[in-house]
CSV table of C-alpha atoms in Angstrom, one decimal:
chain,number,residue,atom,x,y,z
T,28,VAL,CA,15.5,4.5,14.6
T,29,HIS,CA,15.6,3.5,18.3
T,30,PHE,CA,12.9,1.3,19.4
T,31,ASP,CA,12.2,3.5,22.5
T,32,GLN,CA,11.1,6.2,20.0
T,33,LEU,CA,8.1,4.0,18.9
T,34,PRO,CA,4.9,3.5,20.9
T,35,SER,CA,4.9,-0.3,20.3
T,36,TYR,CA,1.2,-0.1,19.6
T,37,LEU,CA,1.3,-2.4,16.6
T,38,ALA,CA,4.4,-2.9,14.5
T,39,ASN,CA,2.4,-2.7,11.3
T,40,ASN,CA,1.4,0.9,12.3
T,41,ASP,CA,4.5,1.9,14.1
T,42,ARG,CA,6.4,1.7,10.9
T,43,TYR,CA,5.0,5.0,9.7
T,44,LEU,CA,6.6,6.8,12.6
T,45,ALA,CA,9.8,4.8,12.0
T,46,TYR,CA,9.8,5.9,8.4
T,47,TYR,CA,9.2,9.5,9.3
T,48,LEU,CA,11.9,9.7,12.0
T,49,TRP,CA,14.5,8.0,9.7
T,50,LEU,CA,13.6,10.2,6.7
T,51,GLN,CA,14.0,13.3,8.9
T,52,GLU,CA,17.6,12.4,9.1
T,53,HIS,CA,18.1,11.2,5.5
T,54,HIS,CA,15.5,13.1,3.4
T,55,ASP,CA,18.1,14.9,1.3
T,56,GLU,CA,19.7,11.6,0.2
T,57,PHE,CA,16.8,10.4,-1.9
T,58,ASP,CA,14.5,11.9,-4.5
T,59,ASN,CA,12.0,9.0,-4.2
T,60,VAL,CA,11.3,6.4,-1.6
T,61,MET,CA,9.2,3.2,-1.6
T,62,HIS,CA,7.6,1.2,1.2
T,63,VAL,CA,6.9,-2.5,0.9
T,64,ASP,CA,5.9,-5.3,3.2
T,65,PHE,CA,9.0,-7.4,3.7
T,66,ARG,CA,7.5,-10.9,4.1
T,67,ASP,CA,5.4,-11.3,1.0
T,68,VAL,CA,7.0,-9.0,-1.7
T,69,ILE,CA,9.1,-10.0,-4.7
T,70,ILE,CA,10.8,-7.4,-6.9
T,71,GLN,CA,10.7,-8.4,-10.6
T,72,LYS,CA,11.9,-5.1,-12.0
T,73,ASP,CA,13.3,-1.9,-10.5
T,74,PRO,CA,10.1,0.0,-9.4
T,75,PHE,CA,12.0,3.3,-9.4
T,76,LYS,CA,12.2,3.1,-13.1
T,77,PHE,CA,8.4,3.2,-13.2
T,78,ILE,CA,8.4,6.1,-10.7
T,79,GLU,CA,10.9,8.1,-12.7
T,80,LYS,CA,8.6,7.9,-15.8
T,81,HIS,CA,6.0,10.0,-13.9
T,82,PRO,CA,7.9,13.1,-12.6
T,83,ASP,CA,4.7,15.0,-12.2
T,84,LYS,CA,3.4,12.6,-9.5
T,85,GLN,CA,4.0,13.1,-5.8
T,86,LEU,CA,2.7,9.7,-4.5
T,87,PHE,CA,2.2,6.3,-5.9
T,88,ILE,CA,-0.5,4.1,-4.3
T,89,VAL,CA,-1.7,0.7,-5.2
T,90,ALA,CA,-5.3,-0.4,-5.8
T,91,GLU,CA,-6.0,-4.1,-5.3
T,92,GLY,CA,-8.5,-4.3,-8.2
T,93,MET,CA,-11.7,-4.4,-6.3
T,94,SER,CA,-14.0,-2.1,-4.3
T,95,LEU,CA,-14.6,-2.2,-0.5
T,96,ASN,CA,-18.0,-3.7,-1.2
T,97,ASP,CA,-16.2,-6.7,-2.9
T,98,SER,CA,-13.9,-7.3,0.1
T,99,GLU,CA,-15.5,-8.5,3.4
T,100,CYS,CA,-12.4,-7.8,5.5
T,101,ASN,CA,-11.7,-4.3,4.1
T,102,LEU,CA,-15.4,-3.3,4.4
T,103,LYS,CA,-15.4,-4.5,8.0
T,104,TRP,CA,-12.3,-2.4,8.7
T,105,ALA,CA,-13.9,0.6,7.0
T,106,LYS,CA,-17.1,0.4,9.0
T,107,ARG,CA,-15.2,0.0,12.3
T,108,TYR,CA,-13.1,3.1,11.4
T,109,ASN,CA,-16.2,5.1,10.6
T,110,GLU,CA,-17.4,4.4,14.2
T,111,LEU,CA,-14.5,6.5,15.5
T,112,LEU,CA,-15.3,9.6,13.5
T,113,TYR,CA,-17.4,12.6,14.5
T,114,GLY,CA,-17.5,15.3,11.8
T,115,TYR,CA,-16.2,13.4,8.8
T,116,LYS,CA,-18.2,10.2,8.5
T,117,MET,CA,-18.8,9.2,5.0
T,118,ASN,CA,-19.9,6.3,2.9
T,119,TYR,CA,-17.1,5.2,0.6
T,120,ASP,CA,-18.0,1.5,0.2
T,121,ASN,CA,-17.8,1.7,-3.6
T,122,SER,CA,-14.3,3.2,-3.4
T,123,LYS,CA,-11.2,1.2,-4.5
T,124,VAL,CA,-9.4,-1.0,-2.0
T,125,ILE,CA,-6.1,0.7,-1.5
T,126,ASN,CA,-3.3,-1.6,-0.4
T,127,SER,CA,-1.0,-0.6,2.5
T,128,GLY,CA,1.8,-3.0,1.7
T,129,THR,CA,3.2,-1.1,-1.2
T,130,MET,CA,3.5,2.7,-1.6
T,131,ALA,CA,6.0,5.2,-3.0
T,132,GLY,CA,6.5,8.8,-3.6
T,133,LYS,CA,8.8,11.8,-3.6
T,134,THR,CA,10.5,11.9,-0.2
T,135,HIS,CA,8.7,14.9,1.3
T,136,SER,CA,5.3,13.8,0.0
T,137,PHE,CA,5.8,10.4,1.4
T,138,MET,CA,6.8,11.8,4.8
T,139,GLN,CA,3.6,13.9,4.8
T,140,LEU,CA,1.6,10.7,4.0
T,141,CYS,CA,3.2,9.0,7.0
T,142,VAL,CA,2.1,11.9,9.2
T,143,ASN,CA,-1.5,11.7,7.9
T,144,VAL,CA,-1.6,7.9,8.5
T,145,MET,CA,-0.1,8.3,12.0
T,146,MET,CA,-2.5,11.0,13.1
T,147,ASN,CA,-5.5,9.1,11.8
T,148,ILE,CA,-4.5,5.8,13.1
T,149,ASP,CA,-4.0,6.9,16.8
T,150,ARG,CA,-7.6,6.6,18.0
T,151,PRO,CA,-9.1,4.8,21.0
T,152,HIS,CA,-11.0,1.7,20.0
T,153,LYS,CA,-11.6,-1.8,21.2
T,154,TYR,CA,-10.2,-3.1,17.9
T,155,TYR,CA,-6.8,-2.3,16.4
T,156,VAL,CA,-7.0,0.4,13.8
T,157,TYR,CA,-5.2,-0.9,10.8
T,158,ASP,CA,-3.2,1.3,8.4
T,159,GLN,CA,-5.1,0.0,5.4
T,160,ALA,CA,-8.4,1.1,7.0
T,161,VAL,CA,-6.9,4.6,7.3
T,162,LEU,CA,-5.7,4.6,3.7
T,163,ASN,CA,-9.0,3.6,2.4
T,164,TYR,CA,-10.7,6.4,4.4
T,165,LEU,CA,-8.2,9.0,3.2
T,166,TYR,CA,-8.2,7.9,-0.4
T,167,PRO,CA,-11.5,9.4,-1.7
T,168,VAL,CA,-10.8,12.8,-0.3
T,169,TYR,CA,-7.0,13.2,0.2
T,170,MET,CA,-5.3,11.1,-2.4
T,171,ASN,CA,-7.7,10.9,-5.4
T,172,ASN,CA,-6.1,13.9,-7.2
T,173,LYS,CA,-3.8,14.7,-10.1
T,174,PHE,CA,-0.6,14.6,-7.9
T,175,VAL,CA,-1.2,10.9,-7.0
T,176,LEU,CA,-0.9,8.0,-9.3
T,177,THR,CA,-3.2,5.2,-8.3
T,178,SER,CA,-1.8,2.0,-9.8
T,179,GLU,CA,-4.6,-0.3,-10.9
T,180,PRO,CA,-3.4,-3.8,-11.7
T,181,ASP,CA,-5.4,-4.3,-14.9
T,182,LYS,CA,-4.0,-1.0,-16.3
T,183,SER,CA,-0.5,-0.6,-14.8
T,184,ASP,CA,2.5,-2.9,-14.5
T,185,PHE,CA,3.7,-1.2,-11.3
T,186,VAL,CA,2.4,-3.5,-8.6
T,187,ILE,CA,0.1,-6.6,-8.5
T,188,THR,CA,-1.4,-7.8,-5.2
T,189,GLY,CA,-2.4,-11.4,-4.7
T,190,GLU,CA,-5.7,-10.8,-3.0
T,191,GLY,CA,-7.4,-9.3,-6.1
T,192,VAL,CA,-6.1,-12.2,-8.2
T,193,LYS,CA,-7.1,-14.9,-5.6
T,194,GLU,CA,-10.6,-13.5,-5.5
T,195,GLY,CA,-10.9,-13.4,-9.2
T,196,PHE,CA,-11.1,-9.6,-9.7
T,197,VAL,CA,-7.8,-9.3,-11.5
T,198,HIS,CA,-6.5,-11.6,-14.3
T,199,ILE,CA,-2.8,-12.0,-15.0
T,200,LYS,CA,-0.3,-14.2,-16.9
T,201,TYR,CA,2.4,-16.4,-15.5
T,202,GLU,CA,5.0,-17.2,-18.1
T,203,ASP,CA,8.6,-18.3,-17.8
T,204,GLY,CA,8.6,-17.7,-14.0
T,205,LEU,CA,7.4,-14.1,-14.4
T,206,VAL,CA,4.1,-12.5,-13.5
T,207,LYS,CA,2.7,-10.3,-16.3
T,208,THR,CA,-0.2,-8.2,-17.2
T,209,LEU,CA,-2.6,-9.7,-19.8
T,210,ASP,CA,-0.8,-7.7,-22.5
T,211,GLY,CA,2.5,-9.3,-21.6
T,212,LYS,CA,4.3,-6.6,-19.5
T,213,ASP,CA,6.2,-7.8,-16.4
T,214,TYR,CA,5.0,-6.4,-13.2
T,215,HIS,CA,7.7,-4.5,-11.3
T,216,VAL,CA,6.5,-5.7,-7.8
T,217,LEU,CA,4.6,-8.7,-6.6
T,218,HIS,CA,2.8,-8.2,-3.3
T,219,GLN,CA,1.0,-11.1,-1.5
T,220,TRP,CA,2.7,-13.5,-3.9
T,221,ASP,CA,1.8,-16.4,-1.6
T,222,ARG,CA,-1.8,-15.9,-2.6
T,223,PHE,CA,-1.2,-16.8,-6.2
T,224,SER,CA,-2.1,-20.3,-7.4
T,225,PHE,CA,1.5,-20.7,-8.6
T,226,ALA,CA,3.0,-19.5,-5.3
T,227,GLU,CA,5.0,-22.7,-4.7
T,228,ASP,CA,6.8,-22.3,-8.1
T,229,LEU,CA,7.6,-18.7,-7.1
T,230,ARG,CA,8.9,-19.9,-3.7
T,231,THR,CA,11.3,-22.3,-5.5
T,232,ARG,CA,12.5,-19.8,-8.0
T,233,PHE,CA,13.2,-17.0,-5.4
T,234,LYS,CA,14.3,-18.9,-2.3
């Protein structure tokens, strides 16, 4: 993707347009795609093995293990985003926090998600509109359905995010250098690993 194709609004948000443009050219090369933040993600197991076990699902999104009401920053983003809306304001404070740093899906469904995020993120405001705020707005209506697998860290070994662990909402095991569910399954993907209490050990193992 050429940089002059991107609006350079905020790299964190421009990436959805970059994904869409790139997948337009390469969509027939992949059945499934996955997006991850590049700075704070560790792959422990092939996440596509997890995805392939759920052929009936179109999208895979990741819950952090807490509600918006439990997260000051996500609740603030949600309230700011609601200020921009006219006909579709709603109270979703009790909804799950959906993480924007790890998502996956069938290629065309993921492209459609990129379009939805792009269209809802491009709003005039004195604050940046973050992608996670948009996902948390879209989730209760658009993504909470049978075609979407919402990976919850206490029920699934797909992805674990460090924020929920750091804040005490999610409990995990750390054994032999691997992050596991409480019943001993290795998580496929670690996101926000630098927020774990054992982050320095992980840094040493994976540097």
